[in-house]
Coordinates of C-alpha atoms in Angstrom, one line a residue:
X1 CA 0.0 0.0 0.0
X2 CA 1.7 3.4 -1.3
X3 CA 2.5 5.7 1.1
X4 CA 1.7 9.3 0.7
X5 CA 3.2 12.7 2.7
X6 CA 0.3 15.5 2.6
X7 CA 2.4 18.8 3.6
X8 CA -0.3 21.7 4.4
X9 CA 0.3 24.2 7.0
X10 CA -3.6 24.3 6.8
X11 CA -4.7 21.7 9.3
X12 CA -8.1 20.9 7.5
X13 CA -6.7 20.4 4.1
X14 CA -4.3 17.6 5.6
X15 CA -6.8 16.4 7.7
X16 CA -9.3 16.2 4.5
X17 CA -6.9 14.5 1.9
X18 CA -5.7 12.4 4.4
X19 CA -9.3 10.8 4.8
X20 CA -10.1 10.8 1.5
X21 CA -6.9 9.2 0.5
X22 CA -7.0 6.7 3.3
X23 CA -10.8 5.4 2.1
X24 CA -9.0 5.0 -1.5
X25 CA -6.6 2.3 -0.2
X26 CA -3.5 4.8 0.5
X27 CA -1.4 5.2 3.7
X28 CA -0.9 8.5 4.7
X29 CA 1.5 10.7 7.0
X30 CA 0.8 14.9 7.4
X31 CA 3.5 17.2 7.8
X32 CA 2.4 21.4 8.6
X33 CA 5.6 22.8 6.9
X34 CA 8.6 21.3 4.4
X35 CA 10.8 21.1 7.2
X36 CA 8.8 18.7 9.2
X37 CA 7.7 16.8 6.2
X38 CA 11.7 16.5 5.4
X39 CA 11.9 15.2 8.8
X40 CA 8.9 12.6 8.4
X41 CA 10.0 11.3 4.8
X42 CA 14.0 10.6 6.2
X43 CA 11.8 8.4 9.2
X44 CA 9.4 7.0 6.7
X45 CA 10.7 7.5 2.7
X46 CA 6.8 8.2 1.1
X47 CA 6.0 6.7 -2.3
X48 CA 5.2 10.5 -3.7
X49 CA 4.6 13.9 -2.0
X50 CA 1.6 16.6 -2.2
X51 CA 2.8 19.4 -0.8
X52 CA 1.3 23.4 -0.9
X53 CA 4.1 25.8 -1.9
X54 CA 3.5 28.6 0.2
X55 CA 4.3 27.7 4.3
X56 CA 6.1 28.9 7.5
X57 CA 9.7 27.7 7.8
X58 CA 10.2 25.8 4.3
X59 CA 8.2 26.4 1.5
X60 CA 7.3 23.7 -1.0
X61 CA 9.5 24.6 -3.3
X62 CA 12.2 24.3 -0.9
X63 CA 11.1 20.8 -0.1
X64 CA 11.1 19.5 -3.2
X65 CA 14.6 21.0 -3.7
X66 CA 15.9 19.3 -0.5
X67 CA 13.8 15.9 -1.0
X68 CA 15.7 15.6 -4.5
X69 CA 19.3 15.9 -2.3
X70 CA 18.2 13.1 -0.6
X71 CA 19.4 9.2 -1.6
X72 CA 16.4 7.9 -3.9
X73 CA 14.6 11.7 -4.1
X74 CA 15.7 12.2 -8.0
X75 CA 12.6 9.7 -8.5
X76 CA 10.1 10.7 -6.0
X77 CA 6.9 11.9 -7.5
X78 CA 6.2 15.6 -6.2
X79 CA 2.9 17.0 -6.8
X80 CA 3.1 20.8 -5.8
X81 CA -0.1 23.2 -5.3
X82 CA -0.7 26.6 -4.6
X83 CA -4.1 29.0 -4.9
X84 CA -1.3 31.5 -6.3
X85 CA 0.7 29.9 -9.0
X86 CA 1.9 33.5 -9.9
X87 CA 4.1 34.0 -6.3
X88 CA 6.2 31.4 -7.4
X89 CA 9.2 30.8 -9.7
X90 CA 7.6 27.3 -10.3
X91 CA 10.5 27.9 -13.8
X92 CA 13.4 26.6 -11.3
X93 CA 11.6 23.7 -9.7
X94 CA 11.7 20.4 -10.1
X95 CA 8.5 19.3 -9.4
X96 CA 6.7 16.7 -11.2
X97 CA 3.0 18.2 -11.1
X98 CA 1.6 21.4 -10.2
X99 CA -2.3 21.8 -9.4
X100 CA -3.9 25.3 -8.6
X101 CA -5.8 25.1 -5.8
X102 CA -8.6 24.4 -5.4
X103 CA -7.5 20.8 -5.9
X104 CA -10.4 18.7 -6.9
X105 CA -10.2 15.6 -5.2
X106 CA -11.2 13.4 -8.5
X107 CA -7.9 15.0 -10.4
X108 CA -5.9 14.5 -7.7
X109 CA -6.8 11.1 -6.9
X110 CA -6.6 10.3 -11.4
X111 CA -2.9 12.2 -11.1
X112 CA -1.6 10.0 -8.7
X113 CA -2.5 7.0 -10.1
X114 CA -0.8 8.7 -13.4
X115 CA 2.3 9.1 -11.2
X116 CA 2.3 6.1 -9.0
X117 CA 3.0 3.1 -11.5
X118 CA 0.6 0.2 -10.8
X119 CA -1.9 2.1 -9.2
X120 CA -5.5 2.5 -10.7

């Protein structure tokens, strides 16, 4: 069973994609910044990441840079979302996705099965 890292520093979105993802089959371990979700993923390496890009203490862009430093990060999907894509030099990132939020939970849920091979 793939496991996912939701990094929000908005308690109800991790709280609402974790549920949602859990009832689709999916593990699932929250983080409230990229800091602690760099933290979380050297404990427990996730299978891909969904992380917001604008938070306290590391941003998601930031994350992704220092997830891709890590053994094994060059291949780890990162899905990256933000409700203002036009803060961001998303040019300079090496993300695999970006969704605007708000994410719909059917695209989300059809883009990680896109990026997680075997999964429906």
């Amino acid at each position: 069973m793939p496991l996912l890292l939701i990094v929000d520093d908005e308690v109800d979105i991790t709280d609402t994609y974790s549920m949602l993802l859990e009832l689709h089959g999916y593990r699932v371990i929250t983080a409230c910044h990229g800091a602690d979700a760099l933290d979380k993923a050297r404990q427990h390496w996730p299978d891909l990441v969904i992380s917001d890009c604008m938070m306290p203490v590391m941003n998601g862009l930031e994350l992704c840079a220092a997830l891709r430093r890590l053994p094994g990060g060059a291949q780890l999907p990162v899905i990256l979302c933000s409700g203002a894509p036009e803060r961001h030099d998303l040019s300079q990132s090496s993300h695999n996705l970006f969704l605007r939020k708000p994410v719909f939970f059917d695209r989300l849920l059809e883009e990680i099965g896109r990026l997680l091979p075997g999964r429906p």
